[in-house]
């Protein structure tokens, strides 16, 4: 039984590669999907497609329209969602993706460091499972197959 | 036609009073609901009800269970949601409430300062309307009645 | 049993007044709602609320965000939808409102002149009832109470 | 990950071939579906199946019943919808398909020329992404795979 | 707590009056709704509103469009459905209303004589409760208040 | 694109074989499913599985529970439903299956002879397409692939 | 803002009176609903309405059909559900009501003694809030109004 | 047509092996899924993943979060659910899984011994089919293919 897992979170480092590698080592039949990880492409895609915009406000909205469409398509195809939070970045997009997944009844695993317990308490309570590391998140996925 | 509007956002100041006053001046038939605004009560409600918890992690989760139940009940009764973001605080709970509202097809108005355009771009693109001030948000509500 | 009926259609004349008057004469316990009928307010509401926009494209989108929010709120409260088409105007907004209502399982009555049979054939086939005049549409509403 | 994309729009020219060719050149794993493109078959299918009808009204409705069934089946199988508008034709069927897709939460890309900004403003605001050319629409689809 | 109950069934006699009288005697706070009971009006409503039709086929379809719209509106407002079957008449409309109610998760009480056990077995198994008389059906409704 | 089509209707003759043969001749990639066609097995399955029942009422209900489960599973897997009506038999089970399919938004084709226009008018108006013969129904399916 | 709260649980003692009294003392605008509390009426209602049944199996099923219909109607009208578990009785009906409420997205408060932590762990994890006493459950309800 | 069947029930013996063996003998194209059957792993998984917990309450909740996520994922993939009850164990988790399946409109077969007729009467009435043995349950599944 193959599962598709959406990896929500910041796109400033390659944490998703970690996830995929560990899952591969464990031979888990899981396909991972996620947002555009090339950060400048993610920011520029709007203007790349429809042309230069009057200001950053419109530039950001044009890019977000396309990024959100991509997320919607992939999230719909997903069986489980992993949402990773770290101490850097606002990550409101991550919170939005996690909350949307939960509202759509998609099981969601939250990964967050101990230092973020308090600001993430409500989302954590709603999420199916909350862990602190990528390894733990994959263990939860692996458990589906045990 | 009375409407119920959920005011999502931080509970560190009384911005909701502003909203209610402006709406009152305009004689809008709107009932406003929102989260628990007494910040320490909001944090302590878990332990108050079920007793002292082993650590802050469990204390926060116990409180969040009750706060989330309250939000669910009130959000369900709401016709429109206003989500306010400011430069202080993590506000992941606000992002969660806004995204949940949108996923539940509840029209949502985002209020955010110009300085937060970039980190809120995806949520802003999904929200029905994005404005910068409380006054503008109420104007949008008022427009429903014009 | 009071019903709320959404009147979708162009806002260039006061056909909605006709609807309300006939319904009133028949003493039907119906509340009618609809889009903003002041055409220039409808077009300008975006800039009025959030300020001047770089071009008509952005001006129109800002206004539409607010008009669409208004429509969503009122459509949600509606039990039946009447969508009126005439020979003037593109009326893609009307087609959108009618189709949305049908997709949301809200009974919809289409009013269209004989000259528009062919271009409206698909929407007419989907609509619950298709008539040619406002009088006929109200007769259908009246029949709910007979 | 293969996707199915429904191409909504007029059936008076072969714009869909353009779409398929560009997607093919880019090696996108996308299956395109759409309405019956043989215009006279589309208009005549009702009478062809159930026999001659009393007038064009009934002829059109019989054909639409069958065309709408076809659209429903294919739209349900689709992950994304592209809706193309041009300056010719009423295109109320296209508006209906686009709005239905959006109401069913299917990501929708609107293609419309600059000249139609104003009459399509509401639908454009609701659509996930709005572009002006087929090339841009395919770039958005391609972005899902980047 | 007032409830609205839809009375589905043939419109050839006044069995609904029986239902209302018994409920009234028991002082049940129930509002009863149902289809158009004037049989010729029910059959003629299509032609009455949109004019004479080419044949009975079109006459019946025009009437059904309007009758179905009425049923949809009232069924949506209902909390419970009672579907009465008797030995006369085809009653496919009744079966349709009962099945639709069940598919929409509206509790449904089936009333049918012993002689119709076999042909109604599948619908009876799906219905919440099956009884043989109107009195029994009202007892079930009454039980909600005990 | 393979489709699954549920064939609802009486199980007293092998009309479904006709359907499958015509579809096969036309090389349509369609999988047909339907109810148990062995009429005595259909009636007896309840007692066969759980043992003899006190009377026909309980025997029929036990069988219907199992037949309904089978229908639910297969209907859920279906993309389109064909419901055939004839002049014999009560066919309330067929009406239930057709109405359930429509309530679940599954495109439904009704096949009924001219003599049943009147008693089937409401169901026919709700169905996507109404035809008189099996050949016509398959033409409608075939049209999805043209 | 009045709320309706469904009280799921055994009907062998009058714990619901406790709930209502405490809520009344706190002046909470809450309407409480629940199952039939007269235990023998609850068990006998089937035979009372449709007559004596062949055995307890059929007697129980006849009663359950009516009790389940009552629960469905009242649960649908409810905004919140309280499910009380105690050490006596199987309480599978209570578990069913609680799980159904959660699946229908109705906020649910679980009341269970410490001794039942282990057997109720999965249901408790799914429930919005878990407490040990009726007083605590009402405090959670009261918190919605604070 | 392959089906996926979720086997809900206690994990204290290997009854699921029986189910799989009988289905295999009958060559049924069914994939069976279910909860974690290693009882101590099921109880310990929480602490195994996120570390030792302050008490059994938290240990159980941590494990349930992960077990519930597993169940949600597998239940979602399932077409039919079998829920087995026996005289041992509280089985509130089983009742929760069965009720959740029914609320999600997944056909459910209940297996319970005669001695549990009374305490399972409500769940049994809601379930699609109730049988007493595993053999009978498989016969019902087999019937889908006959």
Coordinates of C-alpha atoms in Angstrom, one line a residue, chain D:
Chain D
X1 CA 2.3 11.6 -10.7
X2 CA -0.1 11.9 -13.6
X3 CA -2.8 14.6 -13.5
X4 CA -6.0 14.9 -15.5
X5 CA -6.8 18.4 -16.7
X6 CA -10.2 19.4 -18.0
X7 CA -10.1 22.0 -20.7
X8 CA -13.2 24.1 -20.5
X9 CA -14.0 26.6 -23.3
X10 CA -15.6 27.2 -26.7
X11 CA -15.5 24.4 -29.2
X12 CA -15.2 26.5 -32.3
X13 CA -11.5 26.2 -32.9
X14 CA -8.8 23.7 -31.9
X15 CA -7.1 25.6 -29.1
X16 CA -7.0 22.3 -27.1
X17 CA -4.6 20.9 -29.7
X18 CA -2.2 23.8 -28.8
X19 CA -2.5 22.9 -25.2
X20 CA -1.7 19.3 -25.7
X21 CA 1.2 19.9 -28.1
X22 CA 2.9 22.3 -25.7
X23 CA 2.4 19.9 -22.8
X24 CA 3.8 17.1 -24.9
X25 CA 6.9 19.0 -25.8
X26 CA 7.4 19.6 -22.1
X27 CA 6.9 15.9 -21.4
X28 CA 4.3 16.6 -18.8
X29 CA 2.5 13.5 -17.6
X30 CA -0.9 15.1 -18.1
X31 CA -4.0 13.6 -19.6
X32 CA -6.3 16.3 -21.1
X33 CA -10.0 15.8 -21.3
X34 CA -12.7 18.2 -22.4
X35 CA -16.1 18.6 -24.1
X36 CA -17.2 17.2 -27.4
X37 CA -15.2 19.4 -29.9
X38 CA -17.2 18.5 -33.0
X39 CA -19.6 21.4 -32.8
X40 CA -22.4 20.0 -34.9
X41 CA -22.2 16.7 -33.1
X42 CA -22.3 18.5 -29.8
X43 CA -25.5 20.4 -30.9
X44 CA -27.1 17.3 -32.5
X45 CA -26.3 14.6 -30.0
X46 CA -29.7 14.9 -28.3
X47 CA -31.7 14.3 -31.5
X48 CA -29.3 11.7 -32.7
X49 CA -29.9 9.6 -29.6
X50 CA -33.5 10.2 -28.7
X51 CA -35.0 11.4 -31.9
X52 CA -36.2 14.6 -33.5
X53 CA -37.5 17.2 -31.0
X54 CA -40.5 19.6 -31.4
X55 CA -38.3 22.7 -31.6
X56 CA -34.8 24.0 -31.0
X57 CA -35.6 24.5 -27.3
X58 CA -36.1 20.8 -26.8
X59 CA -33.4 19.9 -29.3
X60 CA -30.9 22.0 -27.3
X61 CA -32.1 20.6 -23.9
X62 CA -31.8 17.0 -25.1
X63 CA -28.2 17.7 -26.4
X64 CA -27.3 19.6 -23.2
X65 CA -28.5 16.7 -21.0
X66 CA -26.0 14.4 -22.8
X67 CA -23.2 17.0 -23.0
X68 CA -23.6 17.9 -19.3
X69 CA -23.4 14.2 -18.3
X70 CA -20.2 13.9 -20.3
X71 CA -18.8 17.0 -18.6
X72 CA -19.8 15.8 -15.1
X73 CA -18.1 12.5 -15.6
X74 CA -14.8 14.0 -17.0
X75 CA -14.8 16.9 -14.5
X76 CA -15.1 14.5 -11.6
X77 CA -12.0 12.7 -12.9
X78 CA -10.0 15.9 -13.2
X79 CA -7.4 17.3 -10.8
X80 CA -7.2 20.7 -12.4
X81 CA -9.3 22.7 -14.8
X82 CA -8.3 25.3 -17.4
X83 CA -11.0 27.6 -18.5
X84 CA -10.3 29.6 -21.7
X85 CA -12.3 32.8 -22.6
X86 CA -12.0 34.7 -25.8
X87 CA -13.8 37.7 -27.2
X88 CA -16.2 35.7 -29.4
X89 CA -19.2 33.7 -28.2
X90 CA -21.3 34.0 -25.1
X91 CA -19.3 31.4 -23.3
X92 CA -21.8 30.9 -20.5
X93 CA -21.1 27.2 -20.6
X94 CA -17.5 27.9 -20.0
X95 CA -18.3 30.2 -17.1
X96 CA -20.6 27.5 -15.7
X97 CA -17.8 24.8 -16.0
X98 CA -15.2 27.1 -14.3
X99 CA -17.5 28.1 -11.5
X100 CA -18.6 24.5 -10.9
X101 CA -15.0 23.3 -10.8
X102 CA -14.2 26.0 -8.2
X103 CA -17.3 25.1 -6.1
X104 CA -16.1 21.5 -6.2
X105 CA -12.7 22.7 -4.9
X106 CA -10.9 21.8 -8.1
X107 CA -8.0 24.2 -8.7
X108 CA -8.8 26.3 -11.8
X109 CA -6.6 28.3 -14.2
X110 CA -8.4 31.1 -16.1
X111 CA -7.0 32.1 -19.5
X112 CA -8.4 35.4 -20.8
X113 CA -7.2 38.3 -22.9
X114 CA -6.6 41.7 -21.4
X115 CA -9.7 43.0 -23.1
X116 CA -11.9 40.8 -20.9
X117 CA -10.5 41.9 -17.6
X118 CA -13.6 43.8 -16.5
X119 CA -16.4 41.3 -17.4
X120 CA -14.4 38.4 -15.9
X121 CA -13.2 40.1 -12.8
X122 CA -15.3 38.1 -10.3
X123 CA -14.6 34.8 -11.9
X124 CA -10.9 35.7 -12.1
X125 CA -10.8 36.7 -8.5
X126 CA -12.2 33.3 -7.5
X127 CA -10.0 31.3 -9.9
X128 CA -6.7 30.1 -8.5
X129 CA -4.6 31.7 -11.2
X130 CA -5.4 34.0 -14.1
X131 CA -3.2 34.2 -17.2
X132 CA -3.5 35.6 -20.6
X133 CA -2.2 32.8 -22.9
X134 CA -2.2 29.1 -23.2
X135 CA 1.6 29.1 -22.8
X136 CA 1.3 30.7 -19.4
X137 CA -1.4 28.2 -18.3
X138 CA 0.9 25.3 -19.2
X139 CA 3.8 27.0 -17.3
X140 CA 1.6 26.9 -14.3
X141 CA 0.8 23.2 -14.8
X142 CA 4.5 22.6 -15.4
X143 CA 5.4 24.3 -12.1
X144 CA 3.5 21.5 -10.3
X145 CA 6.3 19.2 -11.4
X146 CA 9.3 21.4 -10.9

